[in-house]
Coordinates of C-alpha atoms in Angstrom, one line a residue:
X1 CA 6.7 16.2 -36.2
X2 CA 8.5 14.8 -32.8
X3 CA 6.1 11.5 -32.0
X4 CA 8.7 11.0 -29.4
X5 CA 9.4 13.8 -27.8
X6 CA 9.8 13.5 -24.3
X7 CA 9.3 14.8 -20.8
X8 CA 11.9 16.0 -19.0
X9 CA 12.4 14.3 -15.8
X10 CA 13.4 17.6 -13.6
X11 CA 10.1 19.0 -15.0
X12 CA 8.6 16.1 -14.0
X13 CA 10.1 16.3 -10.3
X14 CA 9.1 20.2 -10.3
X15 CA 5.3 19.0 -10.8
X16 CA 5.3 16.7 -7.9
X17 CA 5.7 19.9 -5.5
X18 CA 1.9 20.6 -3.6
X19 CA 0.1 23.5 -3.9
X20 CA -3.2 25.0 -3.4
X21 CA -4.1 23.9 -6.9
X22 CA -2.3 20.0 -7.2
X23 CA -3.5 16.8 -5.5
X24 CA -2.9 17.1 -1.6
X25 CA -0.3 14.4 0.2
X26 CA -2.5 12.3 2.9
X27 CA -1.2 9.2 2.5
X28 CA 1.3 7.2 4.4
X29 CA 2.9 3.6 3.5
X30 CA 0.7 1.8 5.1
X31 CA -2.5 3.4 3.2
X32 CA -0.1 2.7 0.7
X33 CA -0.2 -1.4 1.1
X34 CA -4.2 -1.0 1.9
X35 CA -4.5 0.7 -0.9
X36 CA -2.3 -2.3 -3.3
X37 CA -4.5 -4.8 -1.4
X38 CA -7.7 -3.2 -1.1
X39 CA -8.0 -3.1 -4.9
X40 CA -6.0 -6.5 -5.4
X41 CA -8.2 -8.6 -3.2
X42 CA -11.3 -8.0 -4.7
X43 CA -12.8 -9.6 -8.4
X44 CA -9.7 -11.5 -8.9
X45 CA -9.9 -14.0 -6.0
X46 CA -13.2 -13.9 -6.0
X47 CA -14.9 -13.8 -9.3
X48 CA -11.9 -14.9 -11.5
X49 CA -10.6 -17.4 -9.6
X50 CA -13.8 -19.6 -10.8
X51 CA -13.7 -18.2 -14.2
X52 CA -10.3 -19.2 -15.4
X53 CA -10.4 -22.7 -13.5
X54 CA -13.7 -23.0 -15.1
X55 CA -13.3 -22.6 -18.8
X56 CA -9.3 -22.8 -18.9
X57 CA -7.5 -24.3 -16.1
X58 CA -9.1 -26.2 -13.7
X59 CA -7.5 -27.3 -10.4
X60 CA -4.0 -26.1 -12.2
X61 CA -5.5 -22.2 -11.0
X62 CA -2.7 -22.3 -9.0
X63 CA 0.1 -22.2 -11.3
X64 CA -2.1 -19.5 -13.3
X65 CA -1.6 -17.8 -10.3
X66 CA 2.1 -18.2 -10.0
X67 CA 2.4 -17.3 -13.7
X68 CA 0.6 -14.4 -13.6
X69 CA 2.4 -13.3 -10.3
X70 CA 5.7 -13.7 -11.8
X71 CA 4.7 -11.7 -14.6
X72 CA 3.7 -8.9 -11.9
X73 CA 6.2 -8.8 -9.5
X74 CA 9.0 -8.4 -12.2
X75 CA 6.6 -5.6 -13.5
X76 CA 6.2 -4.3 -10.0
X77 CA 9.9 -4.2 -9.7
X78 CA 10.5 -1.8 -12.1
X79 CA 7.2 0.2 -11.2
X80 CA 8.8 0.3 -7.7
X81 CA 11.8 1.7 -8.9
X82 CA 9.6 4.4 -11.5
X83 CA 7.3 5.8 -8.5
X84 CA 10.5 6.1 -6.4
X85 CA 12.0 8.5 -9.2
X86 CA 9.1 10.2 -10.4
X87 CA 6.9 10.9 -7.9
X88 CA 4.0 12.1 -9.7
X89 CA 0.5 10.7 -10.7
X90 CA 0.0 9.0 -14.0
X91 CA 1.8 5.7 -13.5
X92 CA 2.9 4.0 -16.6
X93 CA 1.8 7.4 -18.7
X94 CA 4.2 9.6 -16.8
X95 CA 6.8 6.7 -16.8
X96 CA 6.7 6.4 -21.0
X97 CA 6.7 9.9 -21.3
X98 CA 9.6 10.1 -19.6
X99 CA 11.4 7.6 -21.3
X100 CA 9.9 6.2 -24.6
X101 CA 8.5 9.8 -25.5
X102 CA 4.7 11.4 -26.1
X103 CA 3.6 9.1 -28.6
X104 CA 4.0 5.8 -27.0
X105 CA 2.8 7.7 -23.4
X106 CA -0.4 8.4 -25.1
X107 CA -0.7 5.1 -26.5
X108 CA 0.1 3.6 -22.4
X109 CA -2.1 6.4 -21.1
X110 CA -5.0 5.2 -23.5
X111 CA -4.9 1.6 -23.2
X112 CA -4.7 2.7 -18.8
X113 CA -8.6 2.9 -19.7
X114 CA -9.2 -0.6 -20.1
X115 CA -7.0 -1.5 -17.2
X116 CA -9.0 0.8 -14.8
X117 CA -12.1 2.2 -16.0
X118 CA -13.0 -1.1 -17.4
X119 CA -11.8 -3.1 -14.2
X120 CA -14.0 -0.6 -12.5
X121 CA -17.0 -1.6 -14.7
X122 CA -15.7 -5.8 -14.1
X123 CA -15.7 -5.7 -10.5
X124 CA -19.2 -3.5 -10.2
X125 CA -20.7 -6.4 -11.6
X126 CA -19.3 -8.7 -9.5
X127 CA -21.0 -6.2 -6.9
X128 CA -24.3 -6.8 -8.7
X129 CA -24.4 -10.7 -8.2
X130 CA -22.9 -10.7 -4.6
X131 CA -25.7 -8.4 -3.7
X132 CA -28.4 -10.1 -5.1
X133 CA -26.7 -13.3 -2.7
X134 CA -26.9 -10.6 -0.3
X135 CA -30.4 -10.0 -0.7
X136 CA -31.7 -13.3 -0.9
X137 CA -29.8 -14.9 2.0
X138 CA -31.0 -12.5 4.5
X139 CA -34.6 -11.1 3.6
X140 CA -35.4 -13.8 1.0
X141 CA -36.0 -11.7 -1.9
X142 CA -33.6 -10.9 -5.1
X143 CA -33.5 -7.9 -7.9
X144 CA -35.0 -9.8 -11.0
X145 CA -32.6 -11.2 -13.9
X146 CA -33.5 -9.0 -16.4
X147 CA -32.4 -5.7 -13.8
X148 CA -29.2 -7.5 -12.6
X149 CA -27.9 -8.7 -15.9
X150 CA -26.6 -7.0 -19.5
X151 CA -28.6 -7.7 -22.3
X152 CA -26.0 -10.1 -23.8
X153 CA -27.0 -12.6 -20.9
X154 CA -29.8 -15.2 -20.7
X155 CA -30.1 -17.1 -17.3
X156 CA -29.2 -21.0 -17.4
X157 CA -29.7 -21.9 -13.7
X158 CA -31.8 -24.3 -12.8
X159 CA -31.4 -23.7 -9.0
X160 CA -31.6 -20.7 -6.7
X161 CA -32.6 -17.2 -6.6
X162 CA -32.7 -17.2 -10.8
X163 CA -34.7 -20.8 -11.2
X164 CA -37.8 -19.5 -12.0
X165 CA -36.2 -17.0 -14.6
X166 CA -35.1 -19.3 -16.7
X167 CA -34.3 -18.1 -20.8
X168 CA -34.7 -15.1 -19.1
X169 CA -32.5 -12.2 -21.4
X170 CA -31.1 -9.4 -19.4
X171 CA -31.7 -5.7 -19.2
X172 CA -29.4 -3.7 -18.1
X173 CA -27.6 -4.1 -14.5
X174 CA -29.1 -1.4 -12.0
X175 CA -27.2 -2.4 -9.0
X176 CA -23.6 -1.9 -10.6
X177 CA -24.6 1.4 -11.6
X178 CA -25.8 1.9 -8.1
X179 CA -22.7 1.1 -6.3
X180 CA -20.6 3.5 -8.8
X181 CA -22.2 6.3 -8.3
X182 CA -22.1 5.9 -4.4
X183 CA -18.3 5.5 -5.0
X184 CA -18.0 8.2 -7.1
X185 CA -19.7 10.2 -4.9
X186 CA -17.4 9.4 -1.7
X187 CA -14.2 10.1 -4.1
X188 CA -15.2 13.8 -4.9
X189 CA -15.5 14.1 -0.9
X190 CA -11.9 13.5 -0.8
X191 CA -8.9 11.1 -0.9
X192 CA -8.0 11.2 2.9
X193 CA -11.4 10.4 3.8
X194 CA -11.6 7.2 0.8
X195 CA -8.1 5.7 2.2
X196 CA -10.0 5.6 5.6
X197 CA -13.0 3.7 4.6
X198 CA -10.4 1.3 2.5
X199 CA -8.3 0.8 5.5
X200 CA -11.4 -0.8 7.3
X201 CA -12.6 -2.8 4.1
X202 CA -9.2 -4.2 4.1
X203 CA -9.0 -5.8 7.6
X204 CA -12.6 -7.3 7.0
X205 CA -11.6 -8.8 3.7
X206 CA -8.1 -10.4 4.7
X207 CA -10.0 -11.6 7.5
X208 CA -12.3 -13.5 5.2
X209 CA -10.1 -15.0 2.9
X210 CA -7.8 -16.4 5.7
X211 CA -11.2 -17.8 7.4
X212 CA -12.1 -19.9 4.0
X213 CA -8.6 -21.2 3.7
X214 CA -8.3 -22.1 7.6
X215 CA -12.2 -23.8 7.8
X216 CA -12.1 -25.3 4.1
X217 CA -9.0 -26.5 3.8
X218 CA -10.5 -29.4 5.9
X219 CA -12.5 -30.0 3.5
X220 CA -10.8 -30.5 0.5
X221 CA -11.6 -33.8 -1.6
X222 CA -8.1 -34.3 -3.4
X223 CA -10.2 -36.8 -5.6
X224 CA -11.7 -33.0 -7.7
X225 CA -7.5 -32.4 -7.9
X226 CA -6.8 -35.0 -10.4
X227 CA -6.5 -34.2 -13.1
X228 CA -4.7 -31.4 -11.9
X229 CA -5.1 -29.6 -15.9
X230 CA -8.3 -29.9 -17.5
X231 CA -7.9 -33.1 -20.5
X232 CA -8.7 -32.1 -24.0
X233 CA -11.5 -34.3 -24.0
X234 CA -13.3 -33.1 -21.0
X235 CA -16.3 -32.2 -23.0
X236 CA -18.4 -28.3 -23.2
X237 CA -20.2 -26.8 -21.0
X238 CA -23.7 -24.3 -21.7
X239 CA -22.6 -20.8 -20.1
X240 CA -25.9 -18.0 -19.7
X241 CA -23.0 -15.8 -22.5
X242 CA -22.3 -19.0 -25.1
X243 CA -20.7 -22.6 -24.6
X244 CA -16.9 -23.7 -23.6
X245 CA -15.4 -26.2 -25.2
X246 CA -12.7 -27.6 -23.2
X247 CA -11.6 -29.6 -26.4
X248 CA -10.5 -25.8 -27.8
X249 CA -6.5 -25.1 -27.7
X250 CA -6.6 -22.8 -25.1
X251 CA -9.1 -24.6 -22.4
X252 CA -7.0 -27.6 -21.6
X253 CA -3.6 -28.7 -20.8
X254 CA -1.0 -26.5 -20.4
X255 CA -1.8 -23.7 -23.1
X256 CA -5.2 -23.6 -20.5
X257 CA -3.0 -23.0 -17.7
X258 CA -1.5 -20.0 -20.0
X259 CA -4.8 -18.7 -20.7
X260 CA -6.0 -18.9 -17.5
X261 CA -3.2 -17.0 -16.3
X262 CA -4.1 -14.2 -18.5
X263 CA -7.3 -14.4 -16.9
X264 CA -6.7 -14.4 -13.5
X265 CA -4.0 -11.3 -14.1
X266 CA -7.0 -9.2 -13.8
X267 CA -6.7 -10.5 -9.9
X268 CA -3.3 -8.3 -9.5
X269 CA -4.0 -5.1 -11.0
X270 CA -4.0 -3.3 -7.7
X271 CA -0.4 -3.3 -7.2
X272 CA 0.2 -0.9 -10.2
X273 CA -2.7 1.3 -9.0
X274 CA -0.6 2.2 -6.1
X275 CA 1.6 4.2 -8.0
X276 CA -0.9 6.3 -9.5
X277 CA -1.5 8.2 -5.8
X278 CA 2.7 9.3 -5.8
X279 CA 1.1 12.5 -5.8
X280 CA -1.0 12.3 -2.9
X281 CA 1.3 10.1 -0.7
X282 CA 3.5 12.0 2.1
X283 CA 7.2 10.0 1.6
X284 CA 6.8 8.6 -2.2
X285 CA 10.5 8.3 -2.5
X286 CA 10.4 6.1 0.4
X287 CA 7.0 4.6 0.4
X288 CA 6.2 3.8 -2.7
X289 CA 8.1 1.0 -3.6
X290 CA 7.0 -0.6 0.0
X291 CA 3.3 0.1 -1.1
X292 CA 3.5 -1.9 -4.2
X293 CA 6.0 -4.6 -3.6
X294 CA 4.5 -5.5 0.0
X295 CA 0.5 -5.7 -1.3
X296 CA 2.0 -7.7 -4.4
X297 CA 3.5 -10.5 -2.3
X298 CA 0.5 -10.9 0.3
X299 CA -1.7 -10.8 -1.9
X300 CA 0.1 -13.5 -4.0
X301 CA 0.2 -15.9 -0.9
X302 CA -3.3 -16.0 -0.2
X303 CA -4.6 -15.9 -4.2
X304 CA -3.0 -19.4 -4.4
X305 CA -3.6 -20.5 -1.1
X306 CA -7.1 -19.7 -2.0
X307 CA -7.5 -21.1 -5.3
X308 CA -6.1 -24.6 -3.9
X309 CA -8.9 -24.9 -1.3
X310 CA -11.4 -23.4 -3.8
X311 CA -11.4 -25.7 -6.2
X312 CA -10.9 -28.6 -4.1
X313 CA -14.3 -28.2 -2.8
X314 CA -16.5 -28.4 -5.7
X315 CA -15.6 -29.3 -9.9
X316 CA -14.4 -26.9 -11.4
X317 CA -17.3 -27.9 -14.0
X318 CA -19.7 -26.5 -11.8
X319 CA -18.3 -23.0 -11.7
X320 CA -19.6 -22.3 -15.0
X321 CA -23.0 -23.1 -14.0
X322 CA -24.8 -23.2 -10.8
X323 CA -21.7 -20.6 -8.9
X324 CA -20.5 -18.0 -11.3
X325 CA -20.5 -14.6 -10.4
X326 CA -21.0 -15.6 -6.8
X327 CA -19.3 -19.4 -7.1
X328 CA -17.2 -18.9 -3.2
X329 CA -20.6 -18.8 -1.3
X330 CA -21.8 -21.4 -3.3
X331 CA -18.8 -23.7 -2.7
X332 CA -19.1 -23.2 0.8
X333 CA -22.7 -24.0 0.6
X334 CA -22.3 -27.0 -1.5
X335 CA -19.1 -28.4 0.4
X336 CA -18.5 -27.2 3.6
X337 CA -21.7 -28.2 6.2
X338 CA -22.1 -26.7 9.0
X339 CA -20.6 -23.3 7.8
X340 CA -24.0 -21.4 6.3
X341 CA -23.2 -19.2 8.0
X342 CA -19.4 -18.3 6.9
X343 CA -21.0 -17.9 3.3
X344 CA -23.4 -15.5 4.7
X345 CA -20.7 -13.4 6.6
X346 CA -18.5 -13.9 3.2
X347 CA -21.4 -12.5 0.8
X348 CA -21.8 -9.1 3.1
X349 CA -17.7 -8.7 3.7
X350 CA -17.2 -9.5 -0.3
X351 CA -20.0 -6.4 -1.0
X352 CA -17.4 -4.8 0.9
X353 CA -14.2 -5.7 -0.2
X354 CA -15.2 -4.9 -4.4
X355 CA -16.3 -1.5 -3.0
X356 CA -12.8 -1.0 -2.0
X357 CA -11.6 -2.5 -5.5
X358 CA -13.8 -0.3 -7.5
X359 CA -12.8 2.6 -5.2
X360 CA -9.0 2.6 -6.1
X361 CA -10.0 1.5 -9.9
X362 CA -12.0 5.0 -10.4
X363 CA -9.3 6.8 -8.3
X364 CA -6.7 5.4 -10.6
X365 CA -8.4 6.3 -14.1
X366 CA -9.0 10.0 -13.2
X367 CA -5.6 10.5 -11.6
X368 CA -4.0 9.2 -14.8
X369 CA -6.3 11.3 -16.8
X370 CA -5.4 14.3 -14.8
X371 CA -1.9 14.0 -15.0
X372 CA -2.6 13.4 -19.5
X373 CA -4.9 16.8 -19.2
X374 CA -1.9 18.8 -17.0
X375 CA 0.2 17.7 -20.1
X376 CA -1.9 19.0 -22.6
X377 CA -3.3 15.7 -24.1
X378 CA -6.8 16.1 -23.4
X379 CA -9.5 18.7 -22.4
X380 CA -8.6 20.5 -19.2
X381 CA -12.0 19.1 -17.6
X382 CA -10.1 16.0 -16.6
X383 CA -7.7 17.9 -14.7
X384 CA -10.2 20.6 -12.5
X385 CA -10.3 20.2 -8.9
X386 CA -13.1 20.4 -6.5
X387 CA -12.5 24.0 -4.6
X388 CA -12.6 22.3 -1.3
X389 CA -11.8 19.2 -2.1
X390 CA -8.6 19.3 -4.4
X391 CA -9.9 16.1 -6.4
X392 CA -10.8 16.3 -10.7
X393 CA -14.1 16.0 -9.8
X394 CA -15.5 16.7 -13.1
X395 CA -13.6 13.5 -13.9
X396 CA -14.9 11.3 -11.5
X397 CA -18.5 12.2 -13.2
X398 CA -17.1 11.6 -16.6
X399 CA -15.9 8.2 -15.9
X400 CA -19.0 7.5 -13.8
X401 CA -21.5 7.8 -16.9
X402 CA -18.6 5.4 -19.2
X403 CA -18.2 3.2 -16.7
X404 CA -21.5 2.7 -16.2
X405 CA -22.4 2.1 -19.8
X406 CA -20.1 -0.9 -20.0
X407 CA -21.1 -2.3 -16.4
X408 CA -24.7 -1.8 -16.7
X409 CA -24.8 -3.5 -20.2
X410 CA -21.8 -5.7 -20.9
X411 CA -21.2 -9.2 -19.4
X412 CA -17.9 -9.4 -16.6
X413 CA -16.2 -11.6 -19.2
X414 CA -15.5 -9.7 -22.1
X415 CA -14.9 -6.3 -20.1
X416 CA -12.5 -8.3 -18.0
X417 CA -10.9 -10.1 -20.3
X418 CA -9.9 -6.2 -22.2
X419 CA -8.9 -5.2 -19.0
X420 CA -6.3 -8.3 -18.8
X421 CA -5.0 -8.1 -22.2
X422 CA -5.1 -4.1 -21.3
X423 CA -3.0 -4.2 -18.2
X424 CA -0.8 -7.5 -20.0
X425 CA 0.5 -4.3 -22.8
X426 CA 0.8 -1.3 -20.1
X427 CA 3.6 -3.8 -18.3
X428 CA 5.4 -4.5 -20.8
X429 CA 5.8 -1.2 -21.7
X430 CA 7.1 -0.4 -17.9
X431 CA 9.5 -3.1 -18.0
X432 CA 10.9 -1.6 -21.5
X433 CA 10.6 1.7 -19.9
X434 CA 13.5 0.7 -17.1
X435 CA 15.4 -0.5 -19.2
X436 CA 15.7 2.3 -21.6
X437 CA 16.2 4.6 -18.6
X438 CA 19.3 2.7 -16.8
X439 CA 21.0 2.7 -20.5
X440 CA 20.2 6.2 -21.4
X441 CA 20.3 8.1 -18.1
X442 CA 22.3 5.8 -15.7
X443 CA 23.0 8.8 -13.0
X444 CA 19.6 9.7 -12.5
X445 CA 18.9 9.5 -8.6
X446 CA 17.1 6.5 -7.5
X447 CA 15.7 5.7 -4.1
X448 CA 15.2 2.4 -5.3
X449 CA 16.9 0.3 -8.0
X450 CA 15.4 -2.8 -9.8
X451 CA 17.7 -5.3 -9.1
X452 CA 19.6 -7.4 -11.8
X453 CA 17.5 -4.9 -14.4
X454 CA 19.7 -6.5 -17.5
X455 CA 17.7 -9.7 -16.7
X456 CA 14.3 -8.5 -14.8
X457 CA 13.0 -6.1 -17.4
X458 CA 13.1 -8.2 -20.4
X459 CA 12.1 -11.3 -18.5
X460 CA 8.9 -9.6 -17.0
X461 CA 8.3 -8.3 -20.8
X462 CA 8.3 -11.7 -21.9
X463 CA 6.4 -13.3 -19.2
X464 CA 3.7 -10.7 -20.1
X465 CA 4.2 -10.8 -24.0
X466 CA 3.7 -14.9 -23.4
X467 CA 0.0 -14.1 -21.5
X468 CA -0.9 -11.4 -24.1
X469 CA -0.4 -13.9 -27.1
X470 CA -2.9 -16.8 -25.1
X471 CA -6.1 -13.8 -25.8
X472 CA -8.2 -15.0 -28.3
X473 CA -8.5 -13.1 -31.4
X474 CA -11.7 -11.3 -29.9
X475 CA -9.6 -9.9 -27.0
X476 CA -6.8 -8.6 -30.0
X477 CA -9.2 -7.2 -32.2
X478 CA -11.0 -5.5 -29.2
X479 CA -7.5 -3.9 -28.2
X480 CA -7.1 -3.0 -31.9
X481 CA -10.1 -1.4 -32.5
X482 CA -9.6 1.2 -29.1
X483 CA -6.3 2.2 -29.9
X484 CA -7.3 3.0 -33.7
X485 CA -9.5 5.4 -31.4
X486 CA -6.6 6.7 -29.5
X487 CA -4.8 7.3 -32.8
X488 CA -7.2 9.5 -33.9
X489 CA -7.5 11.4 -31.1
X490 CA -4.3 12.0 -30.4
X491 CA -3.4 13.1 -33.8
X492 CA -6.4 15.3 -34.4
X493 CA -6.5 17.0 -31.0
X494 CA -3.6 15.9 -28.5
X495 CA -0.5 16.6 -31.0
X496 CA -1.8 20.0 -31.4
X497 CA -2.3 21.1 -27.7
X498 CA 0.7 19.2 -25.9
X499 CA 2.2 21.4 -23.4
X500 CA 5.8 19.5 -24.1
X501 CA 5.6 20.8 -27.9
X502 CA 4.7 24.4 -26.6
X503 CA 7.0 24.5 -23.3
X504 CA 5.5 25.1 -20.3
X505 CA 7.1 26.4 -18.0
X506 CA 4.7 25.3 -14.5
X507 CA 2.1 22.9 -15.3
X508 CA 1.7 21.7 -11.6
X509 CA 1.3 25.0 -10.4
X510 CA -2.1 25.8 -12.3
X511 CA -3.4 23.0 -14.1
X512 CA -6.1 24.8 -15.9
X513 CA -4.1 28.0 -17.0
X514 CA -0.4 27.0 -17.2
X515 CA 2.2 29.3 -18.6
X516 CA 4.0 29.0 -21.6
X517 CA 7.3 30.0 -22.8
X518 CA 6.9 32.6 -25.6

């Protein structure tokens, strides 16, 4: 038994050629870098942010920021140079099969669940709380707490739409359901037609992030700066999911700073989502790497631009308890008068901008579980396309329902933080992956190299080994538990039906009946 048998990359290359029955090529470089930031912008800077300088960090979000973006853009560096070479969907999957063999590309292709399907689910309920804001600030009514909430949440506001809910215990979250399924729905129409309605989403949601660093940077009071790192002896804070303790190893100082880092990594997940459309963009030799790279570093400007001003306008304290889900209109309520009705306009453009989030997270899971069902790995439902539409529509249903179950029922915290410590593994694998490559198959073409690659790839490893081992044991044990799944499905269905181990001959050219070599 071969656990590592690999790919080979000129059947991988031979795959990327369109037909009537693979993924169509619509998209150009710059629905490329809308793409990266319409699903980098999104959760992160607005739900995250608060989150980690809440319970971890405090005012030192920023350098969370820069530690989690140095982490990504030595990761993105070698994804660049991986979508320029093999232009096909999957991402990381396709990447370790290539390189580190079948095994470890089922383990990457696995764990890719938490980092999209689950960031789908994280984001969705982001959705939820915005559009409650939505719905109260403009026709003064609100969808109860126990129909907006998972049942592992009682409300602990004592202000606002939720006041007279108090003690309240949650239900089960209707409207995060609701805006998957109208997702969904819009990705079986097409991917052309999604990249068009992201494109627009993007302008709007730049436009509001530069709007609440230009107008509240005014209002800034450096005095909620100092201490820059939350002091071990800052005391605990009641949450609606438990209590923080700031006095705990990882919610002060500068091991906060680490975790919060980990935290707000969710915020750049986008950037490697790009790669999982190299088979539906036009030039992906040529693009690719400018998608990725490009969204990484805008979107790495304004993140810590924006978490500067953020926190600066209220304490970081109050994050946890009055704010939340939904803590940028409330800081612009609470701090900034005068500007009612920039919180307004930001509560409708951020129902907007997670749409788009959520949009490329679902796109992302079933392309990277079409490309697994192509190989073999799992049932050929995930790779079926529409008739008319060319995209695994079957899929996109499929992940609706499990999505769902963990965004109508489980808090944003514990989903996001497994998507963190999920994304955290998949990129150090990538960074391995490059590195294995240039040492074993140096005269492979490459449109575009990772510079100094003896020093980038094991840095960004490291970087990302250093946020992974600031999870709590929960988040370990969590990651544990799925891959013991994995394991067991991979050796009880997907060693058995790999299309590598029985040699197929064009796997691109009919996904649901390729030919084998007798």
């Amino acid at each position: 038994m071969k656990l590592f048998i690999k790919k080979p990359i000129a059947q991988l290359m031979a795959a990327s050629a369109e037909s009537e029955k693979t993924l169509k090529r619509t998209l150009g470089v710059g629905s490329l870098i809308a793409l990266g930031i319409g699903a980098i912008i999104g959760a992160g800077i607005f739900v995250r942010t608060a989150a980690a300088a809440g319970e971890h960090a405090g005012p030192a979000v920023t350098i969370s920021f820069l530690i989690a973006a140095a982490g990504c853009a030595l990761a993105g560096l070698c994804y660049a140079e991986f979508a320029s070479m093999i232009p096909i969907a999957g991402s990381a999957y396709t990447y370790s099969y290539a390189t580190m063999g079948e095994f470890i590309a089922w383990i990457i292709g696995w764990d890719l669940v938490l980092e999209y399907a689950l960031g789908a689910a994280t984001v969705s309920i982001g959705w939820s709380q915005y559009f409650n804001e939505f719905l109260h600030t403009f026709f003064n009514v609100h969808i109860p707490f126990i129909w907006s909430h998972s049942p592992l949440e009682v409300s602990n506001t004592t202000t606002g739409m939720y006041a007279a809910e108090l003690g309240q215990h949650g239900y089960v979250n209707l409207p995060a359901i609701f805006i998957l399924l109208m997702l969904t729905l819009l990705l079986i129409r097409g991917t052309a037609e999604s990249a068009v309605v992201n494109n627009v989403i993007v302008v709007i949601k730049v436009a509001i992030v530069l709007m609440i660093i230009g107008f509240g940077w005014h209002f800034i009071n450096p005095a909620l700066h100092t201490p820059y790192m939350i002091p071990a002896d800052a005391g605990t804070i009641k949450v609606s999911a438990g209590t923080v303790d700031y006095g705990d190893t990882f919610n002060h100082g500068w091991l906060g700073v680490l975790r919060g880092a980990s935290v707000v990594f969710f915020a750049f997940i986008g950037f490697d989502a790009v790669s999982t459309a190299a088979q539906e963009a036009k030039n992906p030799q040529r693009d690719m790497p400018k998608g990725i790279l490009i969204s990484l570093a805008i979107c790495t400007g304004l993140y810590i631009l924006f978490s500067h001003v953020l926190t600066g306008l209220v304490s970081y304290k109050e994050f946890l308890i009055q704010g939340k889900e939904a803590s940028v209109s409330y800081a612009i309520k609470a701090a900034m008068p005068g500007y009612g009705w920039l919180a307004s306009f930001v509560t409708v453009s951020i129902l907007a901008g997670f749409s788009s989030v959520i949009l490329v997270m679902l796109m992302g899971q079933t392309r990277v579980f079409y490309t697994m069902s192509v190989d073999g790995l799992i049932p050929k439902v995930f790779s079926q396309l529409h008739p008319k539409h060319r995209t695994p529509y079957k899929s996109q249903w499929l992940f609706f329902v499990f999505v769902s179950l963990f965004a109508g029922f489980i808090p944003d915290k514990y989903v996001g933080d497994m998507v963190s410590i999920g994304t955290l593994f998949a990129f150090v694998l990538v960074c391995l992956g490059i590195f294995i490559l240039r040492r074993t198959d140096p005269n492979l073409v490459r449109p575009f190299k990772t510079p100094w690659y003896m020093v980038v790839c094991p840095l960004g490893a490291a970087i990302c080994l250093c946020m992974i081992a600031s999870e709590g044991w929960e988040n370990w044990a969590r990651l544990i538990v799925w891959l013991l799944i994995g394991f067991i499905i991979y050796f009880t269905y997907s060693i058995k039906r790999s299309h590598v181990r029985k040699g197929v001959v064009e796997p691109a050219n009919d996904p649901i009946n390729p030919k084998y070599v007798e």
